[in-house]
Amino acid sequence: MNMRGVFFVLFCLLVAPKVHAIHYTGELSTKVGTTGTSSSLNLDFGGGKGRYAYQWGLDADLDFLPSLQGRISTRWELALSITDNLKLVCNHNQDHFTSGDIFRLINKNQYIPESYWAGLQSPQLSLGYLRQVPFKSRDVVDALFLESRLDLGHLAVRGLQIRYAGQRESGSAAVLQAEGKLGGFQVEGATAWQVDLAGRESYARVLQIRGSAWGVNGRLCLKRVEPGFLSLLAKTNQFTPNRQGWELELSTELCMTELGVNLRRQTNLEGSREYPKLAWKLGMKEKQTSIEWRVQPTPALVMRYSSGDTLFQLDPLNATFRTDWKMGDAKISLRVDALRQIGRAELRFGEAIRWRLIGKYDFLADRSHYSCLVAYRNLQLEVGEYDRGNMSSGFNDPFSYCISWVWEF
């Protein structure tokens, strides 16, 4: 634990209790399995009174096998309301700030155990400093940002400026965005530009219109995003680089029947590649049934019936089938992929003692995969890796087991 974390917890435990009680939760867990033996401890303290609030947490991991190694990290946050509309926030190693721009250049979950954030926030202004935040997988950077919002009746104008620097990456970015209402439609338009370490400039422009008229709900998005334009301080890009074109979604309801269409016409900026999409959907609410016909980019015809725990889904074009149902306290799921010749069965049952059994077979490659999970209160035994519903995964995994125990306090 670093000295900053030590001083902070001393403040929480020695000073704050004189003012009010501290609320805390904790979890101690242990795992023993083929991948090794480990134990972890998670603690969370929190409290506040009047205009201030604080949180402090500790995460400790200890691996016994195959090698002995430990990791300890702390996380904390202090929030102080200076006025009713102005707040000072400082935190470490947890969710920080998400920008309100359409490109989502800053996202709150982009951080590592070494990350810090300090900022002033109000409805019209956000000013902050981010330290040791990942820049994709390329670098770890420090960043200064200023986001402002001006409300003019039904129109709002937003601006964002960012400057960042690390060992390998540095640069700046800016966004100018307007959003407002036009009749029954919500309109957002934004232009943004970025400059990297080498002085290369990248631009992006997006216009989105959402709303309803004459009984039809719709969304239209027009965009042009250059190859180098990124959602800088976020795990994923809000808009795919090197794309231009438009996308339209329409839906309406006629006589308890829902009709919808999704149409996309996009290319790369060179015009050498196309990214089309065309899909139709027909749904009947009272019958809990729907049909989706996807023409592009990959053909599919998905017929679906869903009611409570019962599901029936068939795609004759791709030769896939799935059905789920409940029998007593047991939930059963069967899936078939005829083209790949894979079948999968899943069974869940039990309340006091919970079971999850999965088995599947690849008839084409003559191979099988299974997993079994049994849990009683906070004790759990799992044999085989859970495939998370992926039909093709897990067949080549070696034998594995894991016993885990959790104590919450």
PDB file of C-alpha atoms in Angstrom, residues 103-345:
ATOM      1  CA  PHE A 103     -17.771  10.717 -29.277  1.00  0.00           C
ATOM      2  CA  ARG A 104     -17.288   9.745 -25.592  1.00  0.00           C
ATOM      3  CA  LEU A 105     -13.612  10.818 -25.646  1.00  0.00           C
ATOM      4  CA  ILE A 106     -13.315  10.172 -21.872  1.00  0.00           C
ATOM      5  CA  ASN A 107     -14.974   7.189 -20.205  1.00  0.00           C
ATOM      6  CA  LYS A 108     -15.110   6.623 -16.465  1.00  0.00           C
ATOM      7  CA  ASN A 109     -14.005   2.947 -16.532  1.00  0.00           C
ATOM      8  CA  GLN A 110     -10.685   3.633 -18.283  1.00  0.00           C
ATOM      9  CA  TYR A 111      -8.294   3.415 -15.335  1.00  0.00           C
ATOM     10  CA  ILE A 112      -5.622   1.255 -13.691  1.00  0.00           C
ATOM     11  CA  PRO A 113      -4.522   0.918 -10.027  1.00  0.00           C
ATOM     12  CA  GLU A 114      -2.137   3.849 -10.551  1.00  0.00           C
ATOM     13  CA  SER A 115      -4.832   6.223 -11.849  1.00  0.00           C
ATOM     14  CA  TYR A 116      -5.972   9.416 -10.089  1.00  0.00           C
ATOM     15  CA  TRP A 117      -8.591  12.047 -10.852  1.00  0.00           C
ATOM     16  CA  ALA A 118      -9.336  15.498  -9.436  1.00  0.00           C
ATOM     17  CA  GLY A 119     -12.012  17.773 -10.778  1.00  0.00           C
ATOM     18  CA  LEU A 120     -14.588  20.503 -10.293  1.00  0.00           C
ATOM     19  CA  GLN A 121     -18.092  19.701 -11.543  1.00  0.00           C
ATOM     20  CA  SER A 122     -21.194  21.791 -12.083  1.00  0.00           C
ATOM     21  CA  PRO A 123     -24.126  21.537 -14.517  1.00  0.00           C
ATOM     22  CA  GLN A 124     -22.390  24.027 -16.829  1.00  0.00           C
ATOM     23  CA  LEU A 125     -18.700  23.267 -16.310  1.00  0.00           C
ATOM     24  CA  SER A 126     -16.383  20.338 -15.623  1.00  0.00           C
ATOM     25  CA  LEU A 127     -12.669  20.943 -15.145  1.00  0.00           C
ATOM     26  CA  GLY A 128     -10.337  18.094 -14.273  1.00  0.00           C
ATOM     27  CA  TYR A 129      -6.961  16.424 -14.191  1.00  0.00           C
ATOM     28  CA  LEU A 130      -6.463  12.731 -14.928  1.00  0.00           C
ATOM     29  CA  ARG A 131      -3.203  11.068 -13.932  1.00  0.00           C
ATOM     30  CA  GLN A 132      -1.863   7.735 -15.218  1.00  0.00           C
ATOM     31  CA  VAL A 133      -4.860   6.848 -17.408  1.00  0.00           C
ATOM     32  CA  PRO A 134      -4.437   4.263 -20.213  1.00  0.00           C
ATOM     33  CA  PHE A 135      -4.302   5.641 -23.754  1.00  0.00           C
ATOM     34  CA  LYS A 136      -5.733   2.514 -25.425  1.00  0.00           C
ATOM     35  CA  SER A 137      -2.949  -0.103 -25.150  1.00  0.00           C
ATOM     36  CA  ARG A 138      -0.272   2.281 -26.422  1.00  0.00           C
ATOM     37  CA  ASP A 139       0.695   4.322 -23.372  1.00  0.00           C
ATOM     38  CA  VAL A 140      -0.337   5.666 -19.966  1.00  0.00           C
ATOM     39  CA  VAL A 141      -0.900   9.423 -19.995  1.00  0.00           C
ATOM     40  CA  ASP A 142      -1.765  12.432 -17.853  1.00  0.00           C
ATOM     41  CA  ALA A 143      -4.561  14.614 -19.166  1.00  0.00           C
ATOM     42  CA  LEU A 144      -6.192  17.982 -18.538  1.00  0.00           C
ATOM     43  CA  PHE A 145      -9.753  18.558 -19.743  1.00  0.00           C
ATOM     44  CA  LEU A 146     -12.373  21.273 -19.738  1.00  0.00           C
ATOM     45  CA  GLU A 147     -15.996  20.611 -20.661  1.00  0.00           C
ATOM     46  CA  SER A 148     -18.593  23.364 -20.782  1.00  0.00           C
ATOM     47  CA  ARG A 149     -22.308  23.467 -21.524  1.00  0.00           C
ATOM     48  CA  LEU A 150     -24.430  26.482 -22.399  1.00  0.00           C
ATOM     49  CA  ASP A 151     -28.230  26.150 -22.383  1.00  0.00           C
ATOM     50  CA  LEU A 152     -30.148  28.462 -24.692  1.00  0.00           C
ATOM     51  CA  GLY A 153     -33.781  27.458 -24.338  1.00  0.00           C
ATOM     52  CA  HIS A 154     -34.313  24.296 -26.372  1.00  0.00           C
ATOM     53  CA  LEU A 155     -30.729  24.467 -27.660  1.00  0.00           C
ATOM     54  CA  ALA A 156     -27.606  23.401 -25.749  1.00  0.00           C
ATOM     55  CA  VAL A 157     -24.039  23.990 -26.901  1.00  0.00           C
ATOM     56  CA  ARG A 158     -21.260  21.811 -25.506  1.00  0.00           C
ATOM     57  CA  GLY A 159     -17.509  22.203 -25.812  1.00  0.00           C
ATOM     58  CA  LEU A 160     -14.696  19.883 -24.760  1.00  0.00           C
ATOM     59  CA  GLN A 161     -10.933  20.389 -24.807  1.00  0.00           C
ATOM     60  CA  ILE A 162      -8.324  17.782 -23.838  1.00  0.00           C
ATOM     61  CA  ARG A 163      -4.542  17.870 -23.635  1.00  0.00           C
ATOM     62  CA  TYR A 164      -2.666  14.678 -22.792  1.00  0.00           C
ATOM     63  CA  ALA A 165       0.945  13.541 -22.530  1.00  0.00           C
ATOM     64  CA  GLY A 166       2.755  10.296 -21.773  1.00  0.00           C
ATOM     65  CA  GLN A 167       6.096   8.679 -22.508  1.00  0.00           C
ATOM     66  CA  ARG A 168       5.170   7.671 -26.082  1.00  0.00           C
ATOM     67  CA  GLU A 169       1.943   9.528 -26.864  1.00  0.00           C
ATOM     68  CA  SER A 170       0.857  13.129 -26.516  1.00  0.00           C
ATOM     69  CA  GLY A 171      -1.552  15.446 -28.231  1.00  0.00           C
ATOM     70  CA  SER A 172      -4.804  17.359 -27.958  1.00  0.00           C
ATOM     71  CA  ALA A 173      -8.457  17.051 -28.897  1.00  0.00           C
ATOM     72  CA  ALA A 174     -11.491  19.294 -29.050  1.00  0.00           C
ATOM     73  CA  VAL A 175     -15.220  18.849 -29.623  1.00  0.00           C
ATOM     74  CA  LEU A 176     -17.908  21.381 -30.497  1.00  0.00           C
ATOM     75  CA  GLN A 177     -21.420  20.003 -30.177  1.00  0.00           C
ATOM     76  CA  ALA A 178     -24.972  21.335 -30.379  1.00  0.00           C
ATOM     77  CA  GLU A 179     -28.091  19.506 -29.281  1.00  0.00           C
ATOM     78  CA  GLY A 180     -31.707  20.506 -29.164  1.00  0.00           C
ATOM     79  CA  LYS A 181     -35.303  19.735 -30.023  1.00  0.00           C
ATOM     80  CA  LEU A 182     -36.954  20.292 -33.354  1.00  0.00           C
ATOM     81  CA  GLY A 183     -40.633  19.433 -33.079  1.00  0.00           C
ATOM     82  CA  GLY A 184     -40.780  15.827 -31.897  1.00  0.00           C
ATOM     83  CA  PHE A 185     -37.141  15.175 -32.760  1.00  0.00           C
ATOM     84  CA  GLN A 186     -33.957  15.321 -30.716  1.00  0.00           C
ATOM     85  CA  VAL A 187     -31.045  16.545 -32.848  1.00  0.00           C
ATOM     86  CA  GLU A 188     -27.343  16.214 -32.033  1.00  0.00           C
ATOM     87  CA  GLY A 189     -24.580  17.522 -34.244  1.00  0.00           C
ATOM     88  CA  ALA A 190     -20.876  17.518 -33.443  1.00  0.00           C
ATOM     89  CA  THR A 191     -17.528  18.165 -35.036  1.00  0.00           C
ATOM     90  CA  ALA A 192     -14.234  17.126 -33.447  1.00  0.00           C
ATOM     91  CA  TRP A 193     -10.569  17.202 -34.240  1.00  0.00           C
ATOM     92  CA  GLN A 194      -7.450  15.596 -32.779  1.00  0.00           C
ATOM     93  CA  VAL A 195      -3.720  16.247 -33.138  1.00  0.00           C
ATOM     94  CA  ASP A 196      -1.197  13.525 -32.232  1.00  0.00           C
ATOM     95  CA  LEU A 197       2.492  13.632 -31.284  1.00  0.00           C
ATOM     96  CA  ALA A 198       3.617  13.804 -34.915  1.00  0.00           C
ATOM     97  CA  GLY A 199       1.278  16.711 -35.666  1.00  0.00           C
ATOM     98  CA  ARG A 200      -1.161  14.591 -37.697  1.00  0.00           C
ATOM     99  CA  GLU A 201      -4.721  15.922 -37.600  1.00  0.00           C
ATOM    100  CA  SER A 202      -7.857  13.772 -37.626  1.00  0.00           C
ATOM    101  CA  TYR A 203     -11.454  14.938 -37.903  1.00  0.00           C
ATOM    102  CA  ALA A 204     -14.889  13.521 -37.216  1.00  0.00           C
ATOM    103  CA  ARG A 205     -18.378  14.855 -37.882  1.00  0.00           C
ATOM    104  CA  VAL A 206     -21.613  13.246 -36.716  1.00  0.00           C
ATOM    105  CA  LEU A 207     -25.270  14.223 -37.006  1.00  0.00           C
ATOM    106  CA  GLN A 208     -27.933  12.211 -35.160  1.00  0.00           C
ATOM    107  CA  ILE A 209     -31.701  12.726 -35.287  1.00  0.00           C
ATOM    108  CA  ARG A 210     -34.045  10.749 -33.016  1.00  0.00           C
ATOM    109  CA  GLY A 211     -37.755  11.047 -32.502  1.00  0.00           C
ATOM    110  CA  SER A 212     -41.221  10.173 -33.724  1.00  0.00           C
ATOM    111  CA  ALA A 213     -43.738  11.576 -36.173  1.00  0.00           C
ATOM    112  CA  TRP A 214     -46.963  10.224 -37.691  1.00  0.00           C
ATOM    113  CA  GLY A 215     -46.705   7.106 -35.505  1.00  0.00           C
ATOM    114  CA  VAL A 216     -43.191   6.233 -36.674  1.00  0.00           C
ATOM    115  CA  ASN A 217     -40.162   6.140 -34.369  1.00  0.00           C
ATOM    116  CA  GLY A 218     -36.810   6.678 -36.007  1.00  0.00           C
ATOM    117  CA  ARG A 219     -33.120   7.365 -35.731  1.00  0.00           C
ATOM    118  CA  LEU A 220     -30.896   8.736 -38.478  1.00  0.00           C
ATOM    119  CA  CYS A 221     -27.127   8.956 -38.101  1.00  0.00           C
ATOM    120  CA  LEU A 222     -24.792  10.559 -40.646  1.00  0.00           C
ATOM    121  CA  LYS A 223     -21.068  10.440 -39.975  1.00  0.00           C
ATOM    122  CA  ARG A 224     -17.595  10.903 -41.362  1.00  0.00           C
ATOM    123  CA  VAL A 225     -14.776   9.664 -39.122  1.00  0.00           C
ATOM    124  CA  GLU A 226     -11.197   9.800 -40.357  1.00  0.00           C
ATOM    125  CA  PRO A 227      -8.818   6.842 -39.810  1.00  0.00           C
ATOM    126  CA  GLY A 228      -6.813   8.402 -36.967  1.00  0.00           C
ATOM    127  CA  PHE A 229      -9.774   9.632 -34.923  1.00  0.00           C
ATOM    128  CA  LEU A 230     -10.177   7.754 -31.600  1.00  0.00           C
ATOM    129  CA  SER A 231     -12.150   7.842 -28.388  1.00  0.00           C
ATOM    130  CA  LEU A 232      -8.873   8.684 -26.685  1.00  0.00           C
ATOM    131  CA  LEU A 233      -9.402   7.871 -23.018  1.00  0.00           C
ATOM    132  CA  ALA A 234     -11.932   5.053 -23.407  1.00  0.00           C
ATOM    133  CA  LYS A 235     -11.630   1.303 -23.822  1.00  0.00           C
ATOM    134  CA  THR A 236     -13.477   1.262 -27.152  1.00  0.00           C
ATOM    135  CA  ASN A 237     -14.179   3.814 -29.877  1.00  0.00           C
ATOM    136  CA  GLN A 238     -17.691   5.228 -29.848  1.00  0.00           C
ATOM    137  CA  PHE A 239     -17.515   5.471 -33.652  1.00  0.00           C
ATOM    138  CA  THR A 240     -15.408   3.179 -35.830  1.00  0.00           C
ATOM    139  CA  PRO A 241     -12.512   5.069 -37.459  1.00  0.00           C
ATOM    140  CA  ASN A 242     -12.310   5.310 -41.242  1.00  0.00           C
ATOM    141  CA  ARG A 243     -16.057   5.235 -41.850  1.00  0.00           C
ATOM    142  CA  GLN A 244     -18.433   7.525 -43.699  1.00  0.00           C
ATOM    143  CA  GLY A 245     -22.076   7.199 -44.595  1.00  0.00           C
ATOM    144  CA  TRP A 246     -25.434   6.922 -42.871  1.00  0.00           C
ATOM    145  CA  GLU A 247     -27.667   4.559 -40.911  1.00  0.00           C
ATOM    146  CA  LEU A 248     -31.452   4.665 -40.542  1.00  0.00           C
ATOM    147  CA  GLU A 249     -33.692   2.836 -38.056  1.00  0.00           C
ATOM    148  CA  LEU A 250     -37.490   3.017 -38.336  1.00  0.00           C
ATOM    149  CA  SER A 251     -40.224   1.285 -36.339  1.00  0.00           C
ATOM    150  CA  THR A 252     -44.003   1.576 -36.065  1.00  0.00           C
ATOM    151  CA  GLU A 253     -46.971  -0.294 -34.639  1.00  0.00           C
ATOM    152  CA  LEU A 254     -50.046  -1.263 -36.648  1.00  0.00           C
ATOM    153  CA  CYS A 255     -52.895  -3.279 -35.142  1.00  0.00           C
ATOM    154  CA  MET A 256     -50.714  -4.695 -32.315  1.00  0.00           C
ATOM    155  CA  THR A 257     -48.040  -5.571 -34.855  1.00  0.00           C
ATOM    156  CA  GLU A 258     -44.583  -3.984 -34.680  1.00  0.00           C
ATOM    157  CA  LEU A 259     -42.755  -3.284 -37.923  1.00  0.00           C
ATOM    158  CA  GLY A 260     -39.112  -2.203 -38.130  1.00  0.00           C
ATOM    159  CA  VAL A 261     -36.283  -1.723 -40.589  1.00  0.00           C
ATOM    160  CA  ASN A 262     -32.571  -1.038 -40.118  1.00  0.00           C
ATOM    161  CA  LEU A 263     -30.690   0.251 -43.156  1.00  0.00           C
ATOM    162  CA  ARG A 264     -27.010   1.213 -43.296  1.00  0.00           C
ATOM    163  CA  ARG A 265     -24.898   2.460 -46.163  1.00  0.00           C
ATOM    164  CA  GLN A 266     -21.294   3.136 -45.144  1.00  0.00           C
ATOM    165  CA  THR A 267     -17.845   2.884 -46.746  1.00  0.00           C
ATOM    166  CA  ASN A 268     -14.273   3.616 -45.765  1.00  0.00           C
ATOM    167  CA  LEU A 269     -12.984   7.040 -46.726  1.00  0.00           C
ATOM    168  CA  GLU A 270     -11.113   5.625 -49.737  1.00  0.00           C
ATOM    169  CA  GLY A 271     -14.359   4.098 -51.028  1.00  0.00           C
ATOM    170  CA  SER A 272     -12.699   0.707 -51.487  1.00  0.00           C
ATOM    171  CA  ARG A 273     -14.801  -1.154 -48.890  1.00  0.00           C
ATOM    172  CA  GLU A 274     -18.514  -1.145 -48.121  1.00  0.00           C
ATOM    173  CA  TYR A 275     -20.268  -1.868 -44.819  1.00  0.00           C
ATOM    174  CA  PRO A 276     -23.937  -2.358 -45.726  1.00  0.00           C
ATOM    175  CA  LYS A 277     -26.764  -3.455 -43.455  1.00  0.00           C
ATOM    176  CA  LEU A 278     -30.390  -4.267 -44.176  1.00  0.00           C
ATOM    177  CA  ALA A 279     -32.700  -5.970 -41.704  1.00  0.00           C
ATOM    178  CA  TRP A 280     -36.482  -6.172 -41.357  1.00  0.00           C
ATOM    179  CA  LYS A 281     -38.373  -7.066 -38.188  1.00  0.00           C
ATOM    180  CA  LEU A 282     -41.998  -8.068 -37.641  1.00  0.00           C
ATOM    181  CA  GLY A 283     -43.297  -8.611 -34.093  1.00  0.00           C
ATOM    182  CA  MET A 284     -46.681  -9.512 -32.604  1.00  0.00           C
ATOM    183  CA  LYS A 285     -46.945  -8.487 -28.940  1.00  0.00           C
ATOM    184  CA  GLU A 286     -49.990 -10.549 -27.964  1.00  0.00           C
ATOM    185  CA  LYS A 287     -48.480 -13.706 -29.487  1.00  0.00           C
ATOM    186  CA  GLN A 288     -44.942 -13.000 -28.105  1.00  0.00           C
ATOM    187  CA  THR A 289     -43.572 -13.829 -31.552  1.00  0.00           C
ATOM    188  CA  SER A 290     -41.242 -12.030 -33.943  1.00  0.00           C
ATOM    189  CA  ILE A 291     -39.522 -12.572 -37.269  1.00  0.00           C
ATOM    190  CA  GLU A 292     -36.273 -10.841 -38.229  1.00  0.00           C
ATOM    191  CA  TRP A 293     -35.052 -11.057 -41.806  1.00  0.00           C
ATOM    192  CA  ARG A 294     -31.453  -9.886 -42.137  1.00  0.00           C
ATOM    193  CA  VAL A 295     -30.389  -9.412 -45.758  1.00  0.00           C
ATOM    194  CA  GLN A 296     -27.015  -7.739 -45.148  1.00  0.00           C
ATOM    195  CA  PRO A 297     -24.239  -8.131 -44.129  1.00  0.00           C
ATOM    196  CA  THR A 298     -24.917 -11.838 -43.464  1.00  0.00           C
ATOM    197  CA  PRO A 299     -28.283 -13.378 -44.415  1.00  0.00           C
ATOM    198  CA  ALA A 300     -30.434 -14.664 -41.562  1.00  0.00           C
ATOM    199  CA  LEU A 301     -34.111 -15.389 -40.901  1.00  0.00           C
ATOM    200  CA  VAL A 302     -34.733 -15.557 -37.157  1.00  0.00           C
ATOM    201  CA  MET A 303     -38.191 -16.751 -36.052  1.00  0.00           C
ATOM    202  CA  ARG A 304     -38.689 -16.320 -32.303  1.00  0.00           C
ATOM    203  CA  TYR A 305     -41.319 -17.078 -29.666  1.00  0.00           C
ATOM    204  CA  SER A 306     -40.646 -15.925 -26.104  1.00  0.00           C
ATOM    205  CA  SER A 307     -42.946 -16.057 -23.090  1.00  0.00           C
ATOM    206  CA  GLY A 308     -41.556 -16.126 -19.550  1.00  0.00           C
ATOM    207  CA  ASP A 309     -39.102 -19.036 -19.260  1.00  0.00           C
ATOM    208  CA  THR A 310     -40.132 -20.472 -22.637  1.00  0.00           C
ATOM    209  CA  LEU A 311     -38.156 -19.675 -25.783  1.00  0.00           C
ATOM    210  CA  PHE A 312     -38.295 -21.092 -29.276  1.00  0.00           C
ATOM    211  CA  GLN A 313     -35.908 -19.711 -31.906  1.00  0.00           C
ATOM    212  CA  LEU A 314     -35.196 -20.984 -35.412  1.00  0.00           C
ATOM    213  CA  ASP A 315     -33.003 -19.650 -38.217  1.00  0.00           C
ATOM    214  CA  PRO A 316     -33.502 -21.878 -41.270  1.00  0.00           C
ATOM    215  CA  LEU A 317     -31.025 -19.931 -43.415  1.00  0.00           C
ATOM    216  CA  ASN A 318     -28.150 -20.605 -40.998  1.00  0.00           C
ATOM    217  CA  ALA A 319     -29.586 -23.934 -39.769  1.00  0.00           C
ATOM    218  CA  THR A 320     -29.579 -22.960 -36.078  1.00  0.00           C
ATOM    219  CA  PHE A 321     -32.165 -23.858 -33.475  1.00  0.00           C
ATOM    220  CA  ARG A 322     -32.656 -23.045 -29.783  1.00  0.00           C
ATOM    221  CA  THR A 323     -35.357 -23.859 -27.276  1.00  0.00           C
ATOM    222  CA  ASP A 324     -35.590 -23.098 -23.556  1.00  0.00           C
ATOM    223  CA  TRP A 325     -38.255 -24.241 -21.135  1.00  0.00           C
ATOM    224  CA  LYS A 326     -38.906 -24.847 -17.454  1.00  0.00           C
ATOM    225  CA  MET A 327     -39.902 -28.163 -15.929  1.00  0.00           C
ATOM    226  CA  GLY A 328     -40.636 -27.861 -12.213  1.00  0.00           C
ATOM    227  CA  ASP A 329     -37.662 -26.024 -10.719  1.00  0.00           C
ATOM    228  CA  ALA A 330     -35.404 -27.103 -13.586  1.00  0.00           C
ATOM    229  CA  LYS A 331     -34.497 -24.858 -16.528  1.00  0.00           C
ATOM    230  CA  ILE A 332     -33.523 -26.670 -19.727  1.00  0.00           C
ATOM    231  CA  SER A 333     -31.874 -25.238 -22.827  1.00  0.00           C
ATOM    232  CA  LEU A 334     -31.110 -27.053 -26.101  1.00  0.00           C
ATOM    233  CA  ARG A 335     -29.172 -25.531 -29.007  1.00  0.00           C
ATOM    234  CA  VAL A 336     -28.216 -26.947 -32.409  1.00  0.00           C
ATOM    235  CA  ASP A 337     -25.941 -25.568 -35.123  1.00  0.00           C
ATOM    236  CA  ALA A 338     -26.535 -27.903 -38.060  1.00  0.00           C
ATOM    237  CA  LEU A 339     -23.975 -26.321 -40.405  1.00  0.00           C
ATOM    238  CA  ARG A 340     -21.150 -26.753 -37.896  1.00  0.00           C
ATOM    239  CA  GLN A 341     -22.782 -29.967 -36.603  1.00  0.00           C
ATOM    240  CA  ILE A 342     -22.627 -28.942 -32.930  1.00  0.00           C
ATOM    241  CA  GLY A 343     -25.251 -29.683 -30.303  1.00  0.00           C
ATOM    242  CA  ARG A 344     -25.407 -28.176 -26.805  1.00  0.00           C
ATOM    243  CA  ALA A 345     -27.589 -28.954 -23.761  1.00  0.00           C
TER     244      ALA A 345
END
